[in-house]
Amino acid sequence: MTTQRTSRALAREAAGLCLTAVGVLGVLVALGALHWAVGLNAACGGIIAVGILLTPKPDAPRSVHILRWAACGVGYCGAAVSSFVACPPVGWLYVALAVAATGFWLATRESEGA
């Protein structure tokens, strides 16, 4: 038996999505008014968050997983570059975090030969 959502529930969800979109746009515009690089950094942070939170199913095609990690990588690189423009020490923090994460990933990987 399939239950359908009421029109009131659909209207509430649509209103919530519209308010969320307008709120996010307002935040990006306000940060962009401070400095364009700060707004770009926030937008790239959003791309990273979406890439992390929207996890595809394990049986999804490999291209979907590659696209997800590519989006995260592009978002991270964009955030690092815009941080160098706005505040160079924060840009170096992004670089140091990427190096540390890569080192952690290499150190915790299981060896293929064993």
PDB file of C-alpha atoms in Angstrom:
ATOM      1  CA  MET A   1       0.000   0.000   0.000  1.00  0.00           C
ATOM      2  CA  THR A   2       1.430   3.327  -1.033  1.00  0.00           C
ATOM      3  CA  THR A   3       0.701   6.421   0.982  1.00  0.00           C
ATOM      4  CA  GLN A   4       0.789   9.705  -0.866  1.00  0.00           C
ATOM      5  CA  ARG A   5       1.851  12.935   0.749  1.00  0.00           C
ATOM      6  CA  THR A   6      -0.776  15.565   1.261  1.00  0.00           C
ATOM      7  CA  SER A   7      -0.622  18.791  -0.700  1.00  0.00           C
ATOM      8  CA  ARG A   8       0.023  20.632   2.557  1.00  0.00           C
ATOM      9  CA  ALA A   9       3.131  18.527   3.251  1.00  0.00           C
ATOM     10  CA  LEU A  10       4.396  19.087  -0.288  1.00  0.00           C
ATOM     11  CA  ALA A  11       3.794  22.836  -0.011  1.00  0.00           C
ATOM     12  CA  ARG A  12       5.639  22.918   3.305  1.00  0.00           C
ATOM     13  CA  GLU A  13       8.595  21.042   1.828  1.00  0.00           C
ATOM     14  CA  ALA A  14       8.689  23.323  -1.220  1.00  0.00           C
ATOM     15  CA  ALA A  15       8.583  26.411   0.996  1.00  0.00           C
ATOM     16  CA  GLY A  16      11.367  24.999   3.146  1.00  0.00           C
ATOM     17  CA  LEU A  17      13.563  24.313   0.124  1.00  0.00           C
ATOM     18  CA  CYS A  18      12.953  27.814  -1.261  1.00  0.00           C
ATOM     19  CA  LEU A  19      13.767  29.446   2.087  1.00  0.00           C
ATOM     20  CA  THR A  20      16.927  27.356   2.387  1.00  0.00           C
ATOM     21  CA  ALA A  21      18.066  28.368  -1.107  1.00  0.00           C
ATOM     22  CA  VAL A  22      17.367  32.055  -0.470  1.00  0.00           C
ATOM     23  CA  GLY A  23      19.169  31.878   2.886  1.00  0.00           C
ATOM     24  CA  VAL A  24      22.258  30.253   1.388  1.00  0.00           C
ATOM     25  CA  LEU A  25      22.293  32.813  -1.420  1.00  0.00           C
ATOM     26  CA  GLY A  26      22.028  35.600   1.163  1.00  0.00           C
ATOM     27  CA  VAL A  27      24.997  34.237   3.095  1.00  0.00           C
ATOM     28  CA  LEU A  28      27.108  33.951  -0.064  1.00  0.00           C
ATOM     29  CA  VAL A  29      26.194  37.484  -1.182  1.00  0.00           C
ATOM     30  CA  ALA A  30      26.974  38.901   2.269  1.00  0.00           C
ATOM     31  CA  LEU A  31      30.341  37.138   2.392  1.00  0.00           C
ATOM     32  CA  GLY A  32      31.055  38.192  -1.181  1.00  0.00           C
ATOM     33  CA  ALA A  33      30.378  41.799  -0.183  1.00  0.00           C
ATOM     34  CA  LEU A  34      33.135  41.515   2.403  1.00  0.00           C
ATOM     35  CA  HIS A  35      35.573  40.120  -0.152  1.00  0.00           C
ATOM     36  CA  TRP A  36      34.977  38.052  -3.287  1.00  0.00           C
ATOM     37  CA  ALA A  37      37.459  35.415  -2.128  1.00  0.00           C
ATOM     38  CA  VAL A  38      35.585  34.901   1.137  1.00  0.00           C
ATOM     39  CA  GLY A  39      32.329  34.301  -0.739  1.00  0.00           C
ATOM     40  CA  LEU A  40      34.090  31.920  -3.118  1.00  0.00           C
ATOM     41  CA  ASN A  41      35.628  30.094  -0.163  1.00  0.00           C
ATOM     42  CA  ALA A  42      32.178  29.603   1.377  1.00  0.00           C
ATOM     43  CA  ALA A  43      30.771  28.353  -1.942  1.00  0.00           C
ATOM     44  CA  CYS A  44      33.635  25.858  -2.269  1.00  0.00           C
ATOM     45  CA  GLY A  45      33.003  24.741   1.305  1.00  0.00           C
ATOM     46  CA  GLY A  46      29.417  24.052   0.295  1.00  0.00           C
ATOM     47  CA  ILE A  47      30.608  21.954  -2.644  1.00  0.00           C
ATOM     48  CA  ILE A  48      32.824  19.957  -0.292  1.00  0.00           C
ATOM     49  CA  ALA A  49      29.961  19.462   2.187  1.00  0.00           C
ATOM     50  CA  VAL A  50      27.563  18.293  -0.513  1.00  0.00           C
ATOM     51  CA  GLY A  51      30.209  15.910  -1.878  1.00  0.00           C
ATOM     52  CA  ILE A  52      30.736  14.409   1.562  1.00  0.00           C
ATOM     53  CA  LEU A  53      27.101  14.268   2.656  1.00  0.00           C
ATOM     54  CA  LEU A  54      25.613  12.850  -0.555  1.00  0.00           C
ATOM     55  CA  THR A  55      27.167   9.415  -0.412  1.00  0.00           C
ATOM     56  CA  PRO A  56      26.284   7.124  -3.321  1.00  0.00           C
ATOM     57  CA  LYS A  57      25.298   3.546  -2.646  1.00  0.00           C
ATOM     58  CA  PRO A  58      28.157   1.019  -2.715  1.00  0.00           C
ATOM     59  CA  ASP A  59      26.697  -0.663  -5.800  1.00  0.00           C
ATOM     60  CA  ALA A  60      26.558   2.636  -7.733  1.00  0.00           C
ATOM     61  CA  PRO A  61      28.677   2.818 -10.896  1.00  0.00           C
ATOM     62  CA  ARG A  62      32.339   3.634 -10.382  1.00  0.00           C
ATOM     63  CA  SER A  63      31.908   6.870 -12.344  1.00  0.00           C
ATOM     64  CA  VAL A  64      29.517   8.181  -9.668  1.00  0.00           C
ATOM     65  CA  HIS A  65      32.114   7.619  -6.947  1.00  0.00           C
ATOM     66  CA  ILE A  66      34.820   9.238  -9.083  1.00  0.00           C
ATOM     67  CA  LEU A  67      32.575  12.228  -9.777  1.00  0.00           C
ATOM     68  CA  ARG A  68      31.879  12.637  -6.051  1.00  0.00           C
ATOM     69  CA  TRP A  69      35.542  12.683  -5.123  1.00  0.00           C
ATOM     70  CA  ALA A  70      36.382  14.933  -8.071  1.00  0.00           C
ATOM     71  CA  ALA A  71      33.785  17.443  -6.862  1.00  0.00           C
ATOM     72  CA  CYS A  72      35.289  17.321  -3.367  1.00  0.00           C
ATOM     73  CA  GLY A  73      38.787  17.823  -4.800  1.00  0.00           C
ATOM     74  CA  VAL A  74      37.743  20.755  -6.975  1.00  0.00           C
ATOM     75  CA  GLY A  75      35.916  22.318  -4.030  1.00  0.00           C
ATOM     76  CA  TYR A  76      38.925  21.861  -1.760  1.00  0.00           C
ATOM     77  CA  CYS A  77      41.344  23.322  -4.318  1.00  0.00           C
ATOM     78  CA  GLY A  78      39.025  26.272  -4.904  1.00  0.00           C
ATOM     79  CA  ALA A  79      38.765  26.897  -1.176  1.00  0.00           C
ATOM     80  CA  ALA A  80      42.545  26.745  -0.782  1.00  0.00           C
ATOM     81  CA  VAL A  81      43.191  29.152  -3.674  1.00  0.00           C
ATOM     82  CA  SER A  82      40.580  31.644  -2.512  1.00  0.00           C
ATOM     83  CA  SER A  83      42.008  31.420   1.014  1.00  0.00           C
ATOM     84  CA  PHE A  84      45.438  32.392  -0.297  1.00  0.00           C
ATOM     85  CA  VAL A  85      43.846  35.503  -1.803  1.00  0.00           C
ATOM     86  CA  ALA A  86      41.881  36.464   1.325  1.00  0.00           C
ATOM     87  CA  CYS A  87      44.334  35.401   4.050  1.00  0.00           C
ATOM     88  CA  PRO A  88      47.535  33.519   3.098  1.00  0.00           C
ATOM     89  CA  PRO A  89      48.004  31.756   6.470  1.00  0.00           C
ATOM     90  CA  VAL A  90      44.587  30.129   6.058  1.00  0.00           C
ATOM     91  CA  GLY A  91      45.635  29.019   2.557  1.00  0.00           C
ATOM     92  CA  TRP A  92      48.716  27.365   4.031  1.00  0.00           C
ATOM     93  CA  LEU A  93      46.439  25.722   6.588  1.00  0.00           C
ATOM     94  CA  TYR A  94      44.481  24.131   3.712  1.00  0.00           C
ATOM     95  CA  VAL A  95      47.729  22.880   2.168  1.00  0.00           C
ATOM     96  CA  ALA A  96      48.962  21.477   5.496  1.00  0.00           C
ATOM     97  CA  LEU A  97      45.636  19.712   6.093  1.00  0.00           C
ATOM     98  CA  ALA A  98      45.771  18.118   2.647  1.00  0.00           C
ATOM     99  CA  VAL A  99      49.326  16.892   3.260  1.00  0.00           C
ATOM    100  CA  ALA A 100      48.392  15.537   6.704  1.00  0.00           C
ATOM    101  CA  ALA A 101      45.293  13.782   5.333  1.00  0.00           C
ATOM    102  CA  THR A 102      47.342  12.199   2.549  1.00  0.00           C
ATOM    103  CA  GLY A 103      49.943  11.008   5.060  1.00  0.00           C
ATOM    104  CA  PHE A 104      47.242   9.571   7.300  1.00  0.00           C
ATOM    105  CA  TRP A 105      45.635   7.802   4.326  1.00  0.00           C
ATOM    106  CA  LEU A 106      48.980   6.283   3.279  1.00  0.00           C
ATOM    107  CA  ALA A 107      49.866   5.232   6.812  1.00  0.00           C
ATOM    108  CA  THR A 108      46.566   3.482   7.460  1.00  0.00           C
ATOM    109  CA  ARG A 109      46.211   1.670   4.129  1.00  0.00           C
ATOM    110  CA  GLU A 110      46.592  -2.076   4.197  1.00  0.00           C
ATOM    111  CA  SER A 111      49.533  -3.264   2.161  1.00  0.00           C
ATOM    112  CA  GLU A 112      48.642  -4.991  -1.085  1.00  0.00           C
ATOM    113  CA  GLY A 113      51.495  -7.505  -0.908  1.00  0.00           C
ATOM    114  CA  ALA A 114      50.763  -8.978   2.524  1.00  0.00           C
TER     115      ALA A 114
END
